Short mmCIF file of C-alpha atoms and ligand atoms in Angstrom, two decimals:
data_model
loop_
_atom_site.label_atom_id
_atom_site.label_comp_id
_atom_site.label_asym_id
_atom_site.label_seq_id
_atom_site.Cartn_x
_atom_site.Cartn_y
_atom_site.Cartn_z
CA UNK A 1 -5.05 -20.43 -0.33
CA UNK A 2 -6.55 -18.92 3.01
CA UNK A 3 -6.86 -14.96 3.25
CA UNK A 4 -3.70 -15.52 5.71
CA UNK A 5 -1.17 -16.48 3.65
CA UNK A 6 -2.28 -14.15 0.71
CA UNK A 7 -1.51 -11.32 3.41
CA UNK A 8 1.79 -12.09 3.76
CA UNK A 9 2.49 -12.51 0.06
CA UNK A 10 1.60 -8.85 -0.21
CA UNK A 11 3.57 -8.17 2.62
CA UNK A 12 7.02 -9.67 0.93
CA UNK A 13 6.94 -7.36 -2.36
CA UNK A 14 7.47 -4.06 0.31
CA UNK A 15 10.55 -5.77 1.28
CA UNK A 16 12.56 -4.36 -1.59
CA UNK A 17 14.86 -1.09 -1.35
CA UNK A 18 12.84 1.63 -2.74
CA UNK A 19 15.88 3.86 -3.25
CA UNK A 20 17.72 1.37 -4.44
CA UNK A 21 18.89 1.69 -8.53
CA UNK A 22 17.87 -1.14 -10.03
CA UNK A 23 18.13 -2.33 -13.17
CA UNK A 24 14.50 -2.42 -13.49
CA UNK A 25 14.75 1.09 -12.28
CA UNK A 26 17.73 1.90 -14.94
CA UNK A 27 15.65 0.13 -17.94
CA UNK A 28 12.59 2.41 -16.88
CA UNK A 29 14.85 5.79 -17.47
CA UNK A 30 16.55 4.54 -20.10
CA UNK A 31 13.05 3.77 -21.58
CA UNK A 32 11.20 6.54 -20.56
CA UNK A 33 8.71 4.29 -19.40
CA UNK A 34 5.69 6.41 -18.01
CA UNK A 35 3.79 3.29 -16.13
CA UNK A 36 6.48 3.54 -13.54
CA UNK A 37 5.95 6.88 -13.15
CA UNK A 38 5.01 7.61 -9.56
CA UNK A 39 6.78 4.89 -8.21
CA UNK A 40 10.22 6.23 -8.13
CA UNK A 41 12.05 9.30 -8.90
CA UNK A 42 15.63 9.93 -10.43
CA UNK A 43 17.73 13.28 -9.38
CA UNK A 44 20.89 13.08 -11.65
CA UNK A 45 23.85 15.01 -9.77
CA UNK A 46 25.66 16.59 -11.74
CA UNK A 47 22.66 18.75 -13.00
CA UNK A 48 20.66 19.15 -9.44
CA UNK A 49 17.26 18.11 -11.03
CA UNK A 50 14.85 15.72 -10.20
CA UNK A 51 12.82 13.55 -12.80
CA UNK A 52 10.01 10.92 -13.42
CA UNK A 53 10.51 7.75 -14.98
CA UNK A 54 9.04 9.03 -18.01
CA UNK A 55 11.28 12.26 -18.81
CA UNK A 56 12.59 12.51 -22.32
CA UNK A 57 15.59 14.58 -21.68
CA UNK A 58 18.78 12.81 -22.39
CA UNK A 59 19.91 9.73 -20.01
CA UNK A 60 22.04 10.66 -17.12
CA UNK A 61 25.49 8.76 -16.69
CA UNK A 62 24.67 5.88 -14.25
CA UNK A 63 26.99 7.43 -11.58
CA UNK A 64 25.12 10.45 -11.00
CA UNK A 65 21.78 8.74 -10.62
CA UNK A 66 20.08 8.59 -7.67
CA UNK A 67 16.64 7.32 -6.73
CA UNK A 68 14.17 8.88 -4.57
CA UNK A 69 10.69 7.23 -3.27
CA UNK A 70 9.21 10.33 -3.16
CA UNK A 71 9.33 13.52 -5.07
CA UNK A 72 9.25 15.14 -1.65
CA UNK A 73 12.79 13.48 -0.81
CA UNK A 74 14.44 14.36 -3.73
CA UNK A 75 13.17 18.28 -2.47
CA UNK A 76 14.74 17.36 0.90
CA UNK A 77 18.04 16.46 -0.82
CA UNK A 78 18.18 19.74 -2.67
CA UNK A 79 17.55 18.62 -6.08
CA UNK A 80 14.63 20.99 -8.19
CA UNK A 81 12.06 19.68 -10.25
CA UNK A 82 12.85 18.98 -14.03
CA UNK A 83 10.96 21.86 -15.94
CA UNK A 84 10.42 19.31 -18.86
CA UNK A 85 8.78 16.64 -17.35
CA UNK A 86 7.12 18.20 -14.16
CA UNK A 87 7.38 15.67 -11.27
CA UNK A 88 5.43 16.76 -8.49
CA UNK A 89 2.26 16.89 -10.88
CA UNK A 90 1.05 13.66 -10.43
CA UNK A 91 0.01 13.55 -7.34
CA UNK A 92 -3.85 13.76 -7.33
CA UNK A 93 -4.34 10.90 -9.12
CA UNK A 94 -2.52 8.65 -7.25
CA UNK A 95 -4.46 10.25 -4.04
CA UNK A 96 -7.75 9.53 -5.66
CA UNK A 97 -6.60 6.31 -6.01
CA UNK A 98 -5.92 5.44 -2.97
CA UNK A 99 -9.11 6.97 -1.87
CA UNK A 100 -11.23 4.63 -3.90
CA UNK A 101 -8.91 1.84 -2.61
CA UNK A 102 -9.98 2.77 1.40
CA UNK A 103 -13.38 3.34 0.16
CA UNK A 104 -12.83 -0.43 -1.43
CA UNK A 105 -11.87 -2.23 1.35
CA UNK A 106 -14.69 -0.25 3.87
CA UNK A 107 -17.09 -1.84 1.48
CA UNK A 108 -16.11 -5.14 0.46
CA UNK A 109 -13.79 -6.19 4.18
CA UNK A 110 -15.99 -9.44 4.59
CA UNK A 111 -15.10 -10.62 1.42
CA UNK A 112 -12.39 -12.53 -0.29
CA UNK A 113 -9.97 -9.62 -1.69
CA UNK A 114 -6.80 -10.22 -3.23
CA UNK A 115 -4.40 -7.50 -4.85
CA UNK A 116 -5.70 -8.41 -8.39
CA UNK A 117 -9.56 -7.70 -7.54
CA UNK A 118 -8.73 -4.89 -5.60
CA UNK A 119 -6.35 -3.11 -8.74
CA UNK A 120 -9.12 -4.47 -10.74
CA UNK A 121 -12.02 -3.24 -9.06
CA UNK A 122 -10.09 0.05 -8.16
CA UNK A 123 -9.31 0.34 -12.13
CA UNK A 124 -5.41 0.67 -11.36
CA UNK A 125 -2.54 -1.48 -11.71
CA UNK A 126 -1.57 -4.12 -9.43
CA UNK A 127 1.69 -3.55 -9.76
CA UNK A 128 1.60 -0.03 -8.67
CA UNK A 129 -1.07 -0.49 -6.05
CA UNK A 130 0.92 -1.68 -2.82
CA UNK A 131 3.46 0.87 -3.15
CA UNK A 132 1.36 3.77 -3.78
CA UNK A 133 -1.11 3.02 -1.41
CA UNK A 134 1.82 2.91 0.98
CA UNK A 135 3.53 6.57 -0.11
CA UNK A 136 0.18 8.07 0.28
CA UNK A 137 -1.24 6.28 3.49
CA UNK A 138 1.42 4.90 5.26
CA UNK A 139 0.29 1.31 5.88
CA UNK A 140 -0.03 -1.35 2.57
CA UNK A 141 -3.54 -1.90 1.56
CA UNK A 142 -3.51 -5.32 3.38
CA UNK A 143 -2.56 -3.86 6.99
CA UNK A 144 -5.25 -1.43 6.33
CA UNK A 145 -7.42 -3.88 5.63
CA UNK A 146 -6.21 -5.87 8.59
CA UNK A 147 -7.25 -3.10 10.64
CA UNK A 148 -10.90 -3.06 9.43
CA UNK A 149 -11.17 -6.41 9.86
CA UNK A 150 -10.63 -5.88 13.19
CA UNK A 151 -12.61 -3.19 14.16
CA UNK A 152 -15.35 -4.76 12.95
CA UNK A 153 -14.83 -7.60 15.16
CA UNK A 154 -14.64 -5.53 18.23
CA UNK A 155 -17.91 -4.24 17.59
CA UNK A 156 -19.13 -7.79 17.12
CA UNK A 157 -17.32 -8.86 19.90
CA UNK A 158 -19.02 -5.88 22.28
CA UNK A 159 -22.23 -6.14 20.64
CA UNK A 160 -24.42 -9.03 20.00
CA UNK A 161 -23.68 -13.23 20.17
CA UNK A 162 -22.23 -14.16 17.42
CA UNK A 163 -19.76 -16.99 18.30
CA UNK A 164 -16.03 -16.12 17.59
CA UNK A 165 -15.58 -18.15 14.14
CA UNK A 166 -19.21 -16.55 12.85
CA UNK A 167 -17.19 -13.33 13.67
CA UNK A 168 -13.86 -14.36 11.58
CA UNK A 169 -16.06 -15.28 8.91
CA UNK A 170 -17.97 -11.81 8.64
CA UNK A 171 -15.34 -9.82 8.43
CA UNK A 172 -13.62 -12.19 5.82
CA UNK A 173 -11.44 -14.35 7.78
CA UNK A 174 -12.13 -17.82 7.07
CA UNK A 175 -9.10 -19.13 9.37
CA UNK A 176 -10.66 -18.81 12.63
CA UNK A 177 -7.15 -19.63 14.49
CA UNK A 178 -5.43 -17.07 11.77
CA UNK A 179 -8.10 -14.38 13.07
CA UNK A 180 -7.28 -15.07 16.90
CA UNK A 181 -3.89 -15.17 16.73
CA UNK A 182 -4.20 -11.49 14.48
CA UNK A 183 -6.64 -10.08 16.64
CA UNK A 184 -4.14 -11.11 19.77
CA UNK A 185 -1.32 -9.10 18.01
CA UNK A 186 -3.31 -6.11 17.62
CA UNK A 187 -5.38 -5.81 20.77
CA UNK A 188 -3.92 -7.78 23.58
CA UNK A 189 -6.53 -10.06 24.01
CA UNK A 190 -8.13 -13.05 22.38
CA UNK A 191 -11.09 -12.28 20.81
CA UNK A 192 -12.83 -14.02 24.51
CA UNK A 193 -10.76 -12.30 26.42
CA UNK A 194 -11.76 -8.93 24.76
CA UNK A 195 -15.56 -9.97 24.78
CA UNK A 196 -14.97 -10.61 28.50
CA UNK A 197 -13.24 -6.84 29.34
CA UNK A 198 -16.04 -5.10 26.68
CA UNK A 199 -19.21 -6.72 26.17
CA UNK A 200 -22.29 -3.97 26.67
CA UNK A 201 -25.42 -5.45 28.12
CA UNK A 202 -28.42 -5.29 25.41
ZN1 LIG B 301 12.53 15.58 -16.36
#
């Protein structure tokens, strides 16, 4: 499978509604499960507090559930923090997370990296990764990596002679038409026309 298409897979799982109850959502309360903790939180309505996944006090009604992404939203909405189960606390973990994740992808951009090495290598969960990375930095960890990539062709492509599929290829794009049609999107120019407009004379 080429780097390309991998992209896009990652891409698909954001699609979802995050503040959408679903039963996924409704098993993890009903469960208490703490691994989705982070991901979602529930404010029940009746009593104006806010929860994690995890929270052992008794299970809301259904009707009076609603989901937040963030524990910051459920603030917005007017809903308090659960004294029992503390939600806002979790969030310097997930930060340093995300930090070794950018420090990751700085490191490793010319190499093959999927969403399992990068969990792996990151020691989290892939199944937490994309949408944590994206509460805490905005963009999912393969548009950020995207963006690397493509900085460090425009150095490449300023400085020095390497020919444009050499480029694609050190900064981990083995598709040399995937990598010009990407680096189009983002800049404006092919990667020739760019060289053309920037090059510095050595
Ligand atoms: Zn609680």
């Amino acid at each position: 499978m080429s780097k390309s298409e991998e992209c896009h897979c990652w891409q698909a799982d954001m699609q979802n509604d995050e503040e959408r109850l679903t039963f996924e959502k409704w098993q993890a309360i009903i469960d208490n499960d703490q691994s989705y903790n982070g991901q979602f939180f529930y404010a029940v309505k009746t009593t104006g507090i806010f929860c994690k996944p995890s929270c052992k006090s008794r299970v809301p009604k259904k009707e009076h559930v609603l989901i937040f992404s963030t524990a910051r939203k459920a603030l917005e909405a007017n809903f308090r923090q659960c004294k029992r189960c503390n939600p806002m606390e979790e969030k310097l973990p997930d930060i340093e997370w995300a930090e070794r994740i950018i420090h990751y992808l700085h490191q490793h951009f010319s190499e093959k990296i999927t969403l399992d090495t990068l969990a792996e290598e990151t020691m989290g969960s892939p199944y937490h990764l994309q949408r944590t990375f994206k509460r805490i930095i905005g963009t999912t960890p393969a548009e950020y990596l995207q963006n690397v990539r493509i900085n460090r062709a425009k150095e490449y492509l300023c400085y020095g002679t390497k020919t444009i599929s050499e480029i694609a290829l050190s900064v981990g794009m083995s598709n040399t038409s995937y990598f010009i049609t990407l680096f189009k999107k983002r800049t404006g120019n092919t990667p020739v026309e760019y060289r053309k407009l920037h090059q510095k004379e050595e």
